[in-house]
Amino acid sequence: MTVASSSPPSRLPSRGVEGTAPKPRSGRKRERDGGRPGDGALAALFIAPAMLGFLVFLLWPTLRGIYLSFTRFNLLTPAEWVGLDNYRRMINDPIFWDSLKVTVEYVFINIGVQTVSALAIAVLLQRLTQSAVLRGVVLTPYLMSNVVAGIVWLWMLDTQLGIGNEIIAGLGFDRIPFLADETWAIPTIALINVWRHVGYTALLLFAGLQAIPNDMYEAAKVDGASEWRMFWRITLPLLRPVLAVVLIMTVIGSFQVFDTVAVTTNGGPANATNVLQFYIYGSAFGRFQFGYASAMSVALLVVLSAITILQYRLTRAGRTDLG
């Protein structure tokens, strides 16, 4: 009797019968390909509040300000189109250039002192101690508003009654008019803002230091490298992207200084602290020259954009030396 041999089942996928519907994909496959139905609407719902705030409080005022920069507008009458007159006036305005000079002086002092101090604090926090309590103490001045910080330092540095000058007089030195002298005013305001912001900047740099592998420091110690050499050869090069972003943020914030000047010197003495933002504010809300103030604001926007792009390219902020 002959037994019919059965062939082994084929491992090739069977062909679908023509005209039959394809097999539906699994839910996990759909999630990988494009998410579940309705995810786009849910994402739009979450983004909507931030997008609304961006459109109402940032984009629309920016576009409105650019338009007003080409007009003569005093808030009481309709805007009158004047073309480039406001920009011509700005170029020939000596007070504008003096305000820009004062602002640049403030930026250099603030950036230089704040960056060096914040970097030193961040390195000390990372190399010596990582206490959360100490980090909270370092951040404390940043929790205070600029107005409150300015008023407190105004009292402390008062020429006659301030505790700072009381200590100076007690040591036998002459009292220093920190906020009433043309030479001392801008450096004093810069150091007040350094005191307030240095803790926040230090914590940003400290977060960047946490991304540097500790194995590199241990290997350098085995090779006999000192702390100073490890700082220049390991810490600073690998911290460059974070440091670049911090510098960009600090420069933008420094050019926008206003409130500390408003509560301490009010632009004086003799316009020695009349920074650009304070001059713009005075032109708009003091003399009701909103068109001219808008032109100066647009000029500041262009300057900050150019500085940011230049900083980003020179510091290679988008690249890292970490493998």
Short mmCIF file of C-alpha atoms in Angstrom, two decimals:
data_model
loop_
_atom_site.label_atom_id
_atom_site.label_comp_id
_atom_site.label_asym_id
_atom_site.label_seq_id
_atom_site.Cartn_x
_atom_site.Cartn_y
_atom_site.Cartn_z
CA MET A 1 0.00 0.00 0.00
CA THR A 2 1.40 3.33 -1.03
CA VAL A 3 1.14 6.12 1.54
CA ALA A 4 0.79 9.64 0.14
CA SER A 5 3.51 11.89 1.56
CA SER A 6 2.33 15.22 2.88
CA SER A 7 4.52 18.20 2.00
CA PRO A 8 5.68 20.42 4.88
CA PRO A 9 3.78 23.62 5.31
CA SER A 10 5.34 26.53 3.43
CA ARG A 11 6.96 29.28 5.50
CA LEU A 12 6.35 31.87 2.81
CA PRO A 13 3.52 34.29 3.54
CA SER A 14 0.35 33.32 1.78
CA ARG A 15 -0.85 35.60 -0.94
CA GLY A 16 -4.05 37.40 -0.34
CA VAL A 17 -6.97 36.54 -2.53
CA GLU A 18 -7.65 39.17 -5.12
CA GLY A 19 -10.51 41.39 -4.11
CA THR A 20 -10.28 40.71 -0.40
CA ALA A 21 -9.82 43.60 2.07
CA PRO A 22 -6.34 44.03 3.59
CA LYS A 23 -5.82 42.98 7.16
CA PRO A 24 -6.21 45.94 9.52
CA ARG A 25 -3.01 47.16 11.21
CA SER A 26 -2.59 46.81 14.93
CA GLY A 27 -3.07 49.76 17.27
CA ARG A 28 0.62 49.76 18.21
CA LYS A 29 1.57 50.02 14.52
CA ARG A 30 -0.77 52.96 14.09
CA GLU A 31 0.82 54.73 17.09
CA ARG A 32 4.28 54.28 15.59
CA ASP A 33 3.21 55.56 12.18
CA GLY A 34 1.30 58.66 13.18
CA GLY A 35 -0.41 58.34 16.53
CA ARG A 36 -3.98 57.63 17.39
CA PRO A 37 -6.85 59.56 15.84
CA GLY A 38 -7.47 62.76 17.76
CA ASP A 39 -3.86 63.22 18.98
CA GLY A 40 -3.40 66.24 16.74
CA ALA A 41 -6.47 67.97 18.16
CA LEU A 42 -5.36 67.19 21.71
CA ALA A 43 -1.88 68.58 21.03
CA ALA A 44 -3.40 71.74 19.54
CA LEU A 45 -5.57 72.13 22.65
CA PHE A 46 -2.51 72.04 24.92
CA ILE A 47 -0.55 74.44 22.71
CA ALA A 48 -3.44 76.89 22.30
CA PRO A 49 -2.94 78.92 25.56
CA ALA A 50 0.78 79.47 24.88
CA MET A 51 0.11 80.24 21.22
CA LEU A 52 -2.62 82.72 22.18
CA GLY A 53 -0.28 84.45 24.60
CA PHE A 54 2.47 84.57 21.95
CA LEU A 55 0.14 86.12 19.37
CA VAL A 56 -1.48 88.66 21.72
CA PHE A 57 1.47 89.73 23.88
CA LEU A 58 4.46 89.25 21.56
CA LEU A 59 3.74 89.00 17.84
CA TRP A 60 0.97 91.60 17.61
CA PRO A 61 2.79 94.26 19.72
CA THR A 62 5.94 93.68 17.64
CA LEU A 63 4.11 94.15 14.34
CA ARG A 64 2.20 97.14 15.77
CA GLY A 65 5.44 98.72 16.97
CA ILE A 66 7.10 98.28 13.57
CA TYR A 67 4.12 100.01 11.95
CA LEU A 68 4.11 102.87 14.48
CA SER A 69 7.82 103.45 13.88
CA PHE A 70 6.88 104.85 10.46
CA THR A 71 4.22 107.19 11.89
CA ARG A 72 3.78 110.25 14.07
CA PHE A 73 1.54 109.11 16.91
CA ASN A 74 0.82 110.80 20.25
CA LEU A 75 -2.04 108.56 21.49
CA LEU A 76 -4.56 111.43 21.21
CA THR A 77 -4.79 111.68 17.43
CA PRO A 78 -4.72 109.05 14.68
CA ALA A 79 -1.31 107.87 13.54
CA GLU A 80 0.12 109.92 10.67
CA TRP A 81 2.41 108.16 8.20
CA VAL A 82 5.81 109.90 8.03
CA GLY A 83 7.96 107.21 6.40
CA LEU A 84 11.58 107.17 7.57
CA ASP A 85 11.45 110.51 9.43
CA ASN A 86 11.66 108.86 12.84
CA TYR A 87 14.74 106.88 11.82
CA ARG A 88 16.42 110.01 10.40
CA ARG A 89 15.71 111.80 13.65
CA MET A 90 17.13 108.88 15.60
CA ILE A 91 20.38 108.91 13.61
CA ASN A 92 20.81 112.65 14.30
CA ASP A 93 19.74 112.45 17.96
CA PRO A 94 22.77 112.85 20.28
CA ILE A 95 20.75 111.70 23.30
CA PHE A 96 19.98 108.40 21.56
CA TRP A 97 23.67 107.72 20.90
CA ASP A 98 24.59 108.74 24.43
CA SER A 99 21.93 106.36 25.80
CA LEU A 100 23.27 103.58 23.60
CA LYS A 101 26.79 104.28 24.88
CA VAL A 102 25.62 104.15 28.50
CA THR A 103 23.76 100.90 27.81
CA VAL A 104 26.82 99.28 26.23
CA GLU A 105 28.93 100.32 29.23
CA TYR A 106 26.39 98.74 31.55
CA VAL A 107 26.26 95.55 29.44
CA PHE A 108 30.04 95.09 29.48
CA ILE A 109 30.27 95.51 33.26
CA ASN A 110 27.26 93.32 33.94
CA ILE A 111 28.24 90.53 31.55
CA GLY A 112 31.90 90.47 32.58
CA VAL A 113 31.38 90.40 36.33
CA GLN A 114 28.28 88.19 36.27
CA THR A 115 29.71 85.54 33.92
CA VAL A 116 33.01 85.19 35.79
CA SER A 117 31.29 85.13 39.21
CA ALA A 118 28.59 82.68 38.10
CA LEU A 119 31.15 80.35 36.53
CA ALA A 120 33.25 80.38 39.71
CA ILE A 121 30.20 79.63 41.88
CA ALA A 122 29.02 76.84 39.55
CA VAL A 123 32.44 75.16 39.51
CA LEU A 124 32.71 75.38 43.30
CA LEU A 125 29.24 73.88 43.67
CA GLN A 126 30.12 71.05 41.32
CA ARG A 127 33.65 70.28 42.56
CA LEU A 128 33.29 70.86 46.31
CA THR A 129 29.67 70.34 47.30
CA GLN A 130 26.32 69.61 45.66
CA SER A 131 24.17 70.55 48.62
CA ALA A 132 20.60 71.41 47.61
CA VAL A 133 20.38 73.81 50.57
CA LEU A 134 23.41 75.75 49.35
CA ARG A 135 21.95 75.92 45.85
CA GLY A 136 18.77 77.35 47.31
CA VAL A 137 20.74 80.01 49.19
CA VAL A 138 22.59 80.96 46.01
CA LEU A 139 19.28 81.36 44.15
CA THR A 140 17.61 83.48 46.89
CA PRO A 141 18.42 86.97 45.48
CA TYR A 142 16.86 85.99 42.14
CA LEU A 143 13.51 85.43 43.88
CA MET A 144 13.39 89.14 44.71
CA SER A 145 11.97 91.52 42.10
CA ASN A 146 14.21 94.09 40.46
CA VAL A 147 12.19 96.94 41.95
CA VAL A 148 12.51 95.63 45.51
CA ALA A 149 16.21 94.89 45.03
CA GLY A 150 16.77 98.40 43.66
CA ILE A 151 14.99 100.07 46.57
CA VAL A 152 16.85 98.01 49.16
CA TRP A 153 20.23 98.82 47.62
CA LEU A 154 19.21 102.49 47.25
CA TRP A 155 18.73 102.64 51.04
CA MET A 156 21.88 100.66 51.77
CA LEU A 157 24.06 102.85 49.53
CA ASP A 158 22.61 106.20 50.57
CA THR A 159 25.43 108.71 50.97
CA GLN A 160 24.36 109.93 54.42
CA LEU A 161 22.30 107.17 56.02
CA GLY A 162 23.14 103.98 54.09
CA ILE A 163 24.81 101.17 55.97
CA GLY A 164 27.37 100.83 53.18
CA ASN A 165 28.65 104.38 53.63
CA GLU A 166 28.41 104.05 57.40
CA ILE A 167 30.88 101.16 57.20
CA ILE A 168 33.12 103.13 54.82
CA ALA A 169 33.07 106.15 57.14
CA GLY A 170 33.72 103.91 60.14
CA LEU A 171 36.87 102.63 58.44
CA GLY A 172 38.11 106.20 58.04
CA PHE A 173 37.40 106.71 54.33
CA ASP A 174 35.33 109.39 52.62
CA ARG A 175 31.71 108.57 51.85
CA ILE A 176 31.04 107.49 48.26
CA PRO A 177 27.95 108.78 46.38
CA PHE A 178 27.39 105.46 44.65
CA LEU A 179 24.14 106.40 42.90
CA ALA A 180 24.60 110.18 42.84
CA ASP A 181 27.92 110.43 41.01
CA GLU A 182 28.36 110.16 37.23
CA THR A 183 31.41 107.90 37.60
CA TRP A 184 29.93 105.49 40.13
CA ALA A 185 26.27 105.30 39.00
CA ILE A 186 26.40 102.82 36.10
CA PRO A 187 28.93 100.43 37.75
CA THR A 188 26.79 100.45 40.91
CA ILE A 189 23.58 99.63 39.01
CA ALA A 190 25.43 96.90 37.12
CA LEU A 191 26.70 95.33 40.36
CA ILE A 192 23.21 95.48 41.90
CA ASN A 193 21.87 93.45 38.99
CA VAL A 194 24.86 91.11 39.16
CA TRP A 195 24.01 90.42 42.82
CA ARG A 196 20.42 89.60 41.88
CA HIS A 197 21.04 87.43 38.79
CA VAL A 198 24.35 85.72 39.49
CA GLY A 199 22.75 82.85 41.43
CA TYR A 200 20.36 81.99 38.61
CA THR A 201 23.17 82.14 36.04
CA ALA A 202 25.35 79.97 38.27
CA LEU A 203 22.65 77.30 38.51
CA LEU A 204 22.28 77.23 34.71
CA LEU A 205 26.02 76.66 34.39
CA PHE A 206 25.90 74.12 37.22
CA ALA A 207 23.31 72.14 35.25
CA GLY A 208 25.68 72.17 32.28
CA LEU A 209 28.53 70.93 34.46
CA GLN A 210 26.41 67.97 35.55
CA ALA A 211 26.46 66.71 31.94
CA ILE A 212 30.26 66.41 31.93
CA PRO A 213 31.26 62.78 32.77
CA ASN A 214 33.10 62.51 36.07
CA ASP A 215 35.38 59.85 34.51
CA MET A 216 37.24 62.62 32.68
CA TYR A 217 38.17 64.34 35.93
CA GLU A 218 39.23 61.05 37.51
CA ALA A 219 41.44 60.22 34.52
CA ALA A 220 42.97 63.69 34.63
CA LYS A 221 43.73 63.29 38.35
CA VAL A 222 45.46 59.99 37.65
CA ASP A 223 47.63 61.81 35.08
CA GLY A 224 48.53 64.40 37.73
CA ALA A 225 46.47 67.32 36.40
CA SER A 226 45.72 70.14 38.84
CA GLU A 227 42.25 71.63 39.39
CA TRP A 228 43.26 74.72 37.43
CA ARG A 229 44.45 72.64 34.46
CA MET A 230 41.29 70.49 34.54
CA PHE A 231 39.21 73.67 34.46
CA TRP A 232 40.91 74.95 31.31
CA ARG A 233 41.29 71.59 29.55
CA ILE A 234 38.04 69.83 30.51
CA THR A 235 35.45 72.06 32.16
CA LEU A 236 35.58 75.14 29.95
CA PRO A 237 35.67 73.38 26.54
CA LEU A 238 32.86 70.96 27.39
CA LEU A 239 30.76 73.70 29.01
CA ARG A 240 31.00 75.91 25.91
CA PRO A 241 27.47 75.26 24.47
CA VAL A 242 25.75 75.99 27.78
CA LEU A 243 27.99 78.99 28.43
CA ALA A 244 27.19 80.33 24.96
CA VAL A 245 23.42 80.12 25.54
CA VAL A 246 23.79 81.75 28.98
CA LEU A 247 25.79 84.59 27.42
CA ILE A 248 23.14 85.14 24.74
CA MET A 249 20.36 85.27 27.36
CA THR A 250 22.37 87.58 29.63
CA VAL A 251 23.26 90.00 26.84
CA ILE A 252 19.62 90.28 25.74
CA GLY A 253 18.49 90.85 29.34
CA SER A 254 21.24 93.42 29.97
CA PHE A 255 20.26 95.54 26.97
CA GLN A 256 16.71 95.66 28.37
CA VAL A 257 17.65 97.06 31.79
CA PHE A 258 15.02 99.51 32.99
CA ASP A 259 13.42 98.94 36.40
CA THR A 260 16.62 99.18 38.47
CA VAL A 261 17.43 102.52 36.83
CA ALA A 262 13.87 103.76 37.31
CA VAL A 263 13.80 103.20 41.08
CA THR A 264 17.38 104.21 41.91
CA THR A 265 18.60 107.08 39.72
CA ASN A 266 15.69 107.89 37.37
CA GLY A 267 18.22 108.30 34.57
CA GLY A 268 20.48 110.71 36.48
CA PRO A 269 22.72 112.23 37.50
CA ALA A 270 23.03 114.35 34.32
CA ASN A 271 21.78 111.46 32.15
CA ALA A 272 24.67 109.29 33.34
CA THR A 273 22.30 106.32 33.72
CA ASN A 274 19.88 107.21 30.93
CA VAL A 275 19.99 103.75 29.37
CA LEU A 276 18.25 103.11 26.05
CA GLN A 277 15.16 101.46 27.51
CA PHE A 278 14.67 104.37 29.92
CA TYR A 279 15.01 106.87 27.08
CA ILE A 280 12.47 104.93 25.01
CA TYR A 281 10.07 104.89 27.97
CA GLY A 282 10.49 108.63 28.52
CA SER A 283 9.88 109.39 24.84
CA ALA A 284 6.71 107.30 24.77
CA PHE A 285 5.02 107.92 28.12
CA GLY A 286 6.70 111.19 29.12
CA ARG A 287 6.60 113.13 25.85
CA PHE A 288 3.95 111.01 24.06
CA GLN A 289 6.19 110.48 21.02
CA PHE A 290 5.11 106.91 20.42
CA GLY A 291 6.26 106.86 16.81
CA TYR A 292 9.79 107.91 17.68
CA ALA A 293 9.89 105.54 20.66
CA SER A 294 8.76 102.70 18.39
CA ALA A 295 11.56 103.50 15.93
CA MET A 296 14.15 103.26 18.71
CA SER A 297 12.59 99.99 19.87
CA VAL A 298 12.85 98.56 16.36
CA ALA A 299 16.49 99.66 16.19
CA LEU A 300 17.15 97.89 19.51
CA LEU A 301 15.44 94.76 18.16
CA VAL A 302 17.70 94.79 15.09
CA VAL A 303 20.82 95.30 17.22
CA LEU A 304 19.91 92.46 19.59
CA SER A 305 19.09 90.13 16.69
CA ALA A 306 22.44 90.84 15.05
CA ILE A 307 24.34 90.35 18.33
CA THR A 308 22.51 87.09 19.03
CA ILE A 309 23.26 85.65 15.58
CA LEU A 310 26.91 86.73 15.84
CA GLN A 311 27.26 85.21 19.31
CA TYR A 312 25.62 81.98 18.21
CA ARG A 313 27.99 81.59 15.28
CA LEU A 314 31.19 82.62 17.07
CA THR A 315 30.57 80.43 20.11
CA ARG A 316 29.22 77.46 18.09
CA ALA A 317 26.34 77.20 20.57
CA GLY A 318 24.65 74.42 18.59
CA ARG A 319 27.62 72.04 18.81
CA THR A 320 29.14 70.13 21.70
CA ASP A 321 32.51 68.48 22.21
CA LEU A 322 30.96 65.63 24.18
CA GLY A 323 30.94 62.37 22.20
#
